[in-house]
């Protein structure tokens, strides 16, 4: 059993079922998260870090280099979460913040898994694939808007 929260499967299922849309819908019905311009940029930077980290973890796992997996995932884990401004996270819907935290915990778990001498790349890739379902669900559910 993981020492980090693994509630994201239920969250992803709920979000996926509640946000299914067809391509014929022209109106963006995703829930808006209202931020000031700097907060939006901070959150977008966070997402880009997740994307970059995911790609690197996948690449290093495929190469079997668990040391590089660890060095990539470790700073994206809970350490990075602590750097988010409280006034920004207070504006986030609770379900959004839960997904954000779950992603950070997921990277922390990957860092822990990868530092073991018996680490298996397939386990890391399975964890990463599971985490990316959160990204898909989140982007299908939320949109970022800027307060004017």
JSON list of C-alpha atoms in Angstrom, two decimals:
[
{"chain": "A", "resi": 1, "resn": "UNK", "atom": "CA", "xyz": [0.00, 0.00, 0.00]},
{"chain": "A", "resi": 2, "resn": "UNK", "atom": "CA", "xyz": [1.29, 3.43, -0.91]},
{"chain": "A", "resi": 3, "resn": "UNK", "atom": "CA", "xyz": [2.27, 5.83, 1.82]},
{"chain": "A", "resi": 4, "resn": "UNK", "atom": "CA", "xyz": [0.92, 8.68, -0.32]},
{"chain": "A", "resi": 5, "resn": "UNK", "atom": "CA", "xyz": [-2.76, 9.39, -1.00]},
{"chain": "A", "resi": 6, "resn": "UNK", "atom": "CA", "xyz": [-4.06, 7.40, -3.91]},
{"chain": "A", "resi": 7, "resn": "UNK", "atom": "CA", "xyz": [-7.56, 8.79, -4.09]},
{"chain": "A", "resi": 8, "resn": "UNK", "atom": "CA", "xyz": [-7.03, 10.06, -7.59]},
{"chain": "A", "resi": 9, "resn": "UNK", "atom": "CA", "xyz": [-8.65, 7.09, -9.34]},
{"chain": "A", "resi": 10, "resn": "UNK", "atom": "CA", "xyz": [-11.98, 7.98, -7.78]},
{"chain": "A", "resi": 11, "resn": "UNK", "atom": "CA", "xyz": [-11.43, 11.66, -8.54]},
{"chain": "A", "resi": 12, "resn": "UNK", "atom": "CA", "xyz": [-10.54, 10.92, -12.17]},
{"chain": "A", "resi": 13, "resn": "UNK", "atom": "CA", "xyz": [-13.58, 8.70, -12.62]},
{"chain": "A", "resi": 14, "resn": "UNK", "atom": "CA", "xyz": [-15.90, 11.33, -11.15]},
{"chain": "A", "resi": 15, "resn": "UNK", "atom": "CA", "xyz": [-14.39, 14.10, -13.26]},
{"chain": "A", "resi": 16, "resn": "UNK", "atom": "CA", "xyz": [-14.38, 12.06, -16.44]},
{"chain": "A", "resi": 17, "resn": "UNK", "atom": "CA", "xyz": [-18.01, 11.06, -16.06]},
{"chain": "A", "resi": 18, "resn": "UNK", "atom": "CA", "xyz": [-19.11, 14.57, -15.17]},
{"chain": "A", "resi": 19, "resn": "UNK", "atom": "CA", "xyz": [-17.18, 16.35, -17.91]},
{"chain": "A", "resi": 20, "resn": "UNK", "atom": "CA", "xyz": [-17.75, 14.25, -21.04]},
{"chain": "A", "resi": 21, "resn": "UNK", "atom": "CA", "xyz": [-18.39, 16.55, -23.98]},
{"chain": "A", "resi": 22, "resn": "UNK", "atom": "CA", "xyz": [-18.78, 16.21, -27.71]},
{"chain": "A", "resi": 23, "resn": "UNK", "atom": "CA", "xyz": [-16.84, 18.13, -30.32]},
{"chain": "A", "resi": 24, "resn": "UNK", "atom": "CA", "xyz": [-20.06, 19.81, -31.44]},
{"chain": "A", "resi": 25, "resn": "UNK", "atom": "CA", "xyz": [-20.21, 21.80, -28.21]},
{"chain": "A", "resi": 26, "resn": "UNK", "atom": "CA", "xyz": [-18.76, 25.24, -28.86]},
{"chain": "A", "resi": 27, "resn": "UNK", "atom": "CA", "xyz": [-19.21, 26.65, -25.37]},
{"chain": "A", "resi": 28, "resn": "UNK", "atom": "CA", "xyz": [-16.48, 25.91, -22.85]},
{"chain": "A", "resi": 29, "resn": "UNK", "atom": "CA", "xyz": [-18.41, 24.51, -19.91]},
{"chain": "A", "resi": 30, "resn": "UNK", "atom": "CA", "xyz": [-15.39, 23.72, -17.78]},
{"chain": "A", "resi": 31, "resn": "UNK", "atom": "CA", "xyz": [-15.34, 25.25, -14.33]},
{"chain": "A", "resi": 32, "resn": "UNK", "atom": "CA", "xyz": [-13.41, 28.53, -14.25]},
{"chain": "A", "resi": 33, "resn": "UNK", "atom": "CA", "xyz": [-10.63, 29.11, -11.75]},
{"chain": "A", "resi": 34, "resn": "UNK", "atom": "CA", "xyz": [-10.22, 32.88, -11.37]},
{"chain": "A", "resi": 35, "resn": "UNK", "atom": "CA", "xyz": [-6.68, 34.06, -10.71]},
{"chain": "A", "resi": 36, "resn": "UNK", "atom": "CA", "xyz": [-4.70, 37.24, -11.16]},
{"chain": "A", "resi": 37, "resn": "UNK", "atom": "CA", "xyz": [-2.19, 37.25, -14.06]},
{"chain": "A", "resi": 38, "resn": "UNK", "atom": "CA", "xyz": [0.81, 36.35, -11.89]},
{"chain": "A", "resi": 39, "resn": "UNK", "atom": "CA", "xyz": [-1.05, 33.49, -10.17]},
{"chain": "A", "resi": 40, "resn": "UNK", "atom": "CA", "xyz": [-2.13, 32.12, -13.54]},
{"chain": "A", "resi": 41, "resn": "UNK", "atom": "CA", "xyz": [1.47, 32.16, -14.75]},
{"chain": "A", "resi": 42, "resn": "UNK", "atom": "CA", "xyz": [2.63, 30.41, -11.55]},
{"chain": "A", "resi": 43, "resn": "UNK", "atom": "CA", "xyz": [0.04, 27.68, -12.07]},
{"chain": "A", "resi": 44, "resn": "UNK", "atom": "CA", "xyz": [0.90, 27.31, -15.76]},
{"chain": "A", "resi": 45, "resn": "UNK", "atom": "CA", "xyz": [4.58, 27.02, -14.80]},
{"chain": "A", "resi": 46, "resn": "UNK", "atom": "CA", "xyz": [3.57, 24.28, -12.34]},
{"chain": "A", "resi": 47, "resn": "UNK", "atom": "CA", "xyz": [1.76, 22.42, -15.14]},
{"chain": "A", "resi": 48, "resn": "UNK", "atom": "CA", "xyz": [4.73, 22.77, -17.47]},
{"chain": "A", "resi": 49, "resn": "UNK", "atom": "CA", "xyz": [6.95, 21.33, -14.72]},
{"chain": "A", "resi": 50, "resn": "UNK", "atom": "CA", "xyz": [4.59, 18.35, -14.42]},
{"chain": "A", "resi": 51, "resn": "UNK", "atom": "CA", "xyz": [4.66, 17.84, -18.18]},
{"chain": "A", "resi": 52, "resn": "UNK", "atom": "CA", "xyz": [8.45, 18.15, -18.43]},
{"chain": "A", "resi": 53, "resn": "UNK", "atom": "CA", "xyz": [8.93, 15.93, -15.38]},
{"chain": "A", "resi": 54, "resn": "UNK", "atom": "CA", "xyz": [6.54, 13.31, -16.75]},
{"chain": "A", "resi": 55, "resn": "UNK", "atom": "CA", "xyz": [8.35, 13.18, -20.07]},
{"chain": "A", "resi": 56, "resn": "UNK", "atom": "CA", "xyz": [11.76, 12.89, -18.39]},
{"chain": "A", "resi": 57, "resn": "UNK", "atom": "CA", "xyz": [10.60, 10.23, -15.92]},
{"chain": "A", "resi": 58, "resn": "UNK", "atom": "CA", "xyz": [9.19, 8.23, -18.82]},
{"chain": "A", "resi": 59, "resn": "UNK", "atom": "CA", "xyz": [12.35, 8.63, -20.88]},
{"chain": "A", "resi": 60, "resn": "UNK", "atom": "CA", "xyz": [14.68, 7.72, -18.00]},
{"chain": "A", "resi": 61, "resn": "UNK", "atom": "CA", "xyz": [12.48, 4.78, -17.04]},
{"chain": "A", "resi": 62, "resn": "UNK", "atom": "CA", "xyz": [12.65, 3.47, -20.58]},
{"chain": "A", "resi": 63, "resn": "UNK", "atom": "CA", "xyz": [16.45, 3.78, -20.37]},
{"chain": "A", "resi": 64, "resn": "UNK", "atom": "CA", "xyz": [16.40, 1.98, -17.02]},
{"chain": "A", "resi": 65, "resn": "UNK", "atom": "CA", "xyz": [18.20, 4.88, -15.31]},
{"chain": "A", "resi": 66, "resn": "UNK", "atom": "CA", "xyz": [16.51, 4.96, -11.92]},
{"chain": "A", "resi": 67, "resn": "UNK", "atom": "CA", "xyz": [19.02, 7.50, -10.56]},
{"chain": "A", "resi": 68, "resn": "UNK", "atom": "CA", "xyz": [17.89, 10.05, -13.15]},
{"chain": "A", "resi": 69, "resn": "UNK", "atom": "CA", "xyz": [14.25, 9.14, -12.47]},
{"chain": "A", "resi": 70, "resn": "UNK", "atom": "CA", "xyz": [14.86, 9.91, -8.80]},
{"chain": "A", "resi": 71, "resn": "UNK", "atom": "CA", "xyz": [16.71, 13.17, -9.51]},
{"chain": "A", "resi": 72, "resn": "UNK", "atom": "CA", "xyz": [13.86, 14.31, -11.79]},
{"chain": "A", "resi": 73, "resn": "UNK", "atom": "CA", "xyz": [10.89, 13.29, -9.64]},
{"chain": "A", "resi": 74, "resn": "UNK", "atom": "CA", "xyz": [12.22, 14.31, -6.24]},
{"chain": "A", "resi": 75, "resn": "UNK", "atom": "CA", "xyz": [12.04, 18.12, -6.62]},
{"chain": "A", "resi": 76, "resn": "UNK", "atom": "CA", "xyz": [8.58, 17.92, -8.21]},
{"chain": "A", "resi": 77, "resn": "UNK", "atom": "CA", "xyz": [7.26, 16.01, -5.22]},
{"chain": "A", "resi": 78, "resn": "UNK", "atom": "CA", "xyz": [5.94, 17.57, -2.04]},
{"chain": "A", "resi": 79, "resn": "UNK", "atom": "CA", "xyz": [8.84, 20.05, -1.84]},
{"chain": "A", "resi": 80, "resn": "UNK", "atom": "CA", "xyz": [7.49, 21.96, -4.83]},
{"chain": "A", "resi": 81, "resn": "UNK", "atom": "CA", "xyz": [3.96, 21.88, -3.43]},
{"chain": "A", "resi": 82, "resn": "UNK", "atom": "CA", "xyz": [5.11, 23.82, -0.37]},
{"chain": "A", "resi": 83, "resn": "UNK", "atom": "CA", "xyz": [6.22, 26.71, -2.61]},
{"chain": "A", "resi": 84, "resn": "UNK", "atom": "CA", "xyz": [2.72, 27.52, -3.87]},
{"chain": "A", "resi": 85, "resn": "UNK", "atom": "CA", "xyz": [1.36, 30.77, -2.41]},
{"chain": "A", "resi": 86, "resn": "UNK", "atom": "CA", "xyz": [-1.44, 30.15, 0.11]},
{"chain": "A", "resi": 87, "resn": "UNK", "atom": "CA", "xyz": [-3.49, 33.09, -1.24]},
{"chain": "A", "resi": 88, "resn": "UNK", "atom": "CA", "xyz": [-3.45, 31.38, -4.65]},
{"chain": "A", "resi": 89, "resn": "UNK", "atom": "CA", "xyz": [-4.31, 27.90, -3.43]},
{"chain": "A", "resi": 90, "resn": "UNK", "atom": "CA", "xyz": [-7.21, 29.36, -1.42]},
{"chain": "A", "resi": 91, "resn": "UNK", "atom": "CA", "xyz": [-8.80, 30.42, -4.74]},
{"chain": "A", "resi": 92, "resn": "UNK", "atom": "CA", "xyz": [-8.70, 26.88, -6.13]},
{"chain": "A", "resi": 93, "resn": "UNK", "atom": "CA", "xyz": [-11.72, 24.58, -5.95]},
{"chain": "A", "resi": 94, "resn": "UNK", "atom": "CA", "xyz": [-11.09, 21.88, -3.37]},
{"chain": "A", "resi": 95, "resn": "UNK", "atom": "CA", "xyz": [-11.25, 19.09, -5.97]},
{"chain": "A", "resi": 96, "resn": "UNK", "atom": "CA", "xyz": [-8.67, 20.89, -8.13]},
{"chain": "A", "resi": 97, "resn": "UNK", "atom": "CA", "xyz": [-6.31, 21.34, -5.19]},
{"chain": "A", "resi": 98, "resn": "UNK", "atom": "CA", "xyz": [-6.74, 17.67, -4.24]},
{"chain": "A", "resi": 99, "resn": "UNK", "atom": "CA", "xyz": [-5.65, 16.66, -7.75]},
{"chain": "A", "resi": 100, "resn": "UNK", "atom": "CA", "xyz": [-2.71, 19.05, -7.62]},
{"chain": "A", "resi": 101, "resn": "UNK", "atom": "CA", "xyz": [-1.57, 17.65, -4.29]},
{"chain": "A", "resi": 102, "resn": "UNK", "atom": "CA", "xyz": [-2.07, 14.09, -5.52]},
{"chain": "A", "resi": 103, "resn": "UNK", "atom": "CA", "xyz": [0.25, 14.78, -8.48]},
{"chain": "A", "resi": 104, "resn": "UNK", "atom": "CA", "xyz": [2.93, 16.12, -6.16]},
{"chain": "A", "resi": 105, "resn": "UNK", "atom": "CA", "xyz": [2.55, 13.09, -3.88]},
{"chain": "A", "resi": 106, "resn": "UNK", "atom": "CA", "xyz": [2.75, 10.88, -6.98]},
{"chain": "A", "resi": 107, "resn": "UNK", "atom": "CA", "xyz": [6.10, 12.38, -7.97]},
{"chain": "A", "resi": 108, "resn": "UNK", "atom": "CA", "xyz": [7.31, 11.96, -4.38]},
{"chain": "A", "resi": 109, "resn": "UNK", "atom": "CA", "xyz": [6.27, 8.30, -4.55]},
{"chain": "A", "resi": 110, "resn": "UNK", "atom": "CA", "xyz": [8.10, 7.86, -7.87]},
{"chain": "A", "resi": 111, "resn": "UNK", "atom": "CA", "xyz": [11.19, 9.41, -6.26]},
{"chain": "A", "resi": 112, "resn": "UNK", "atom": "CA", "xyz": [10.90, 6.94, -3.36]},
{"chain": "A", "resi": 113, "resn": "UNK", "atom": "CA", "xyz": [10.34, 3.94, -5.64]},
{"chain": "A", "resi": 114, "resn": "UNK", "atom": "CA", "xyz": [13.24, 4.86, -7.92]},
{"chain": "A", "resi": 115, "resn": "UNK", "atom": "CA", "xyz": [15.85, 5.15, -5.16]},
{"chain": "A", "resi": 116, "resn": "UNK", "atom": "CA", "xyz": [15.47, 1.49, -4.25]},
{"chain": "A", "resi": 117, "resn": "UNK", "atom": "CA", "xyz": [18.16, -0.83, -5.58]},
{"chain": "A", "resi": 118, "resn": "UNK", "atom": "CA", "xyz": [15.36, -3.13, -6.71]},
{"chain": "A", "resi": 119, "resn": "UNK", "atom": "CA", "xyz": [13.39, -0.42, -8.53]},
{"chain": "A", "resi": 120, "resn": "UNK", "atom": "CA", "xyz": [11.68, -1.62, -11.68]},
{"chain": "A", "resi": 121, "resn": "UNK", "atom": "CA", "xyz": [11.06, 0.86, -14.50]},
{"chain": "A", "resi": 122, "resn": "UNK", "atom": "CA", "xyz": [7.68, -0.70, -15.30]},
{"chain": "A", "resi": 123, "resn": "UNK", "atom": "CA", "xyz": [6.42, 0.15, -11.80]},
{"chain": "A", "resi": 124, "resn": "UNK", "atom": "CA", "xyz": [7.45, 3.78, -12.28]},
{"chain": "A", "resi": 125, "resn": "UNK", "atom": "CA", "xyz": [5.78, 3.91, -15.70]},
{"chain": "A", "resi": 126, "resn": "UNK", "atom": "CA", "xyz": [2.57, 2.41, -14.31]},
{"chain": "A", "resi": 127, "resn": "UNK", "atom": "CA", "xyz": [2.51, 5.05, -11.58]},
{"chain": "A", "resi": 128, "resn": "UNK", "atom": "CA", "xyz": [3.18, 7.80, -14.11]},
{"chain": "A", "resi": 129, "resn": "UNK", "atom": "CA", "xyz": [0.41, 6.55, -16.42]},
{"chain": "A", "resi": 130, "resn": "UNK", "atom": "CA", "xyz": [-2.00, 6.60, -13.50]},
{"chain": "A", "resi": 131, "resn": "UNK", "atom": "CA", "xyz": [-0.96, 10.13, -12.58]},
{"chain": "A", "resi": 132, "resn": "UNK", "atom": "CA", "xyz": [-1.42, 11.40, -16.12]},
{"chain": "A", "resi": 133, "resn": "UNK", "atom": "CA", "xyz": [-5.08, 10.41, -15.93]},
{"chain": "A", "resi": 134, "resn": "UNK", "atom": "CA", "xyz": [-5.37, 13.18, -13.35]},
{"chain": "A", "resi": 135, "resn": "UNK", "atom": "CA", "xyz": [-3.92, 15.67, -15.84]},
{"chain": "A", "resi": 136, "resn": "UNK", "atom": "CA", "xyz": [-6.43, 14.62, -18.48]},
{"chain": "A", "resi": 137, "resn": "UNK", "atom": "CA", "xyz": [-9.34, 14.80, -16.03]},
{"chain": "A", "resi": 138, "resn": "UNK", "atom": "CA", "xyz": [-8.25, 18.16, -14.69]},
{"chain": "A", "resi": 139, "resn": "UNK", "atom": "CA", "xyz": [-7.87, 19.76, -18.12]},
{"chain": "A", "resi": 140, "resn": "UNK", "atom": "CA", "xyz": [-11.28, 18.39, -19.10]},
{"chain": "A", "resi": 141, "resn": "UNK", "atom": "CA", "xyz": [-12.87, 19.89, -15.99]},
{"chain": "A", "resi": 142, "resn": "UNK", "atom": "CA", "xyz": [-11.19, 23.24, -15.32]},
{"chain": "A", "resi": 143, "resn": "UNK", "atom": "CA", "xyz": [-10.11, 26.34, -17.19]},
{"chain": "A", "resi": 144, "resn": "UNK", "atom": "CA", "xyz": [-7.98, 29.21, -15.94]},
{"chain": "A", "resi": 145, "resn": "UNK", "atom": "CA", "xyz": [-9.39, 32.72, -16.14]},
{"chain": "A", "resi": 146, "resn": "UNK", "atom": "CA", "xyz": [-7.74, 36.03, -15.31]},
{"chain": "A", "resi": 147, "resn": "UNK", "atom": "CA", "xyz": [-9.36, 38.61, -13.05]},
{"chain": "A", "resi": 148, "resn": "UNK", "atom": "CA", "xyz": [-9.34, 41.97, -14.78]}
]
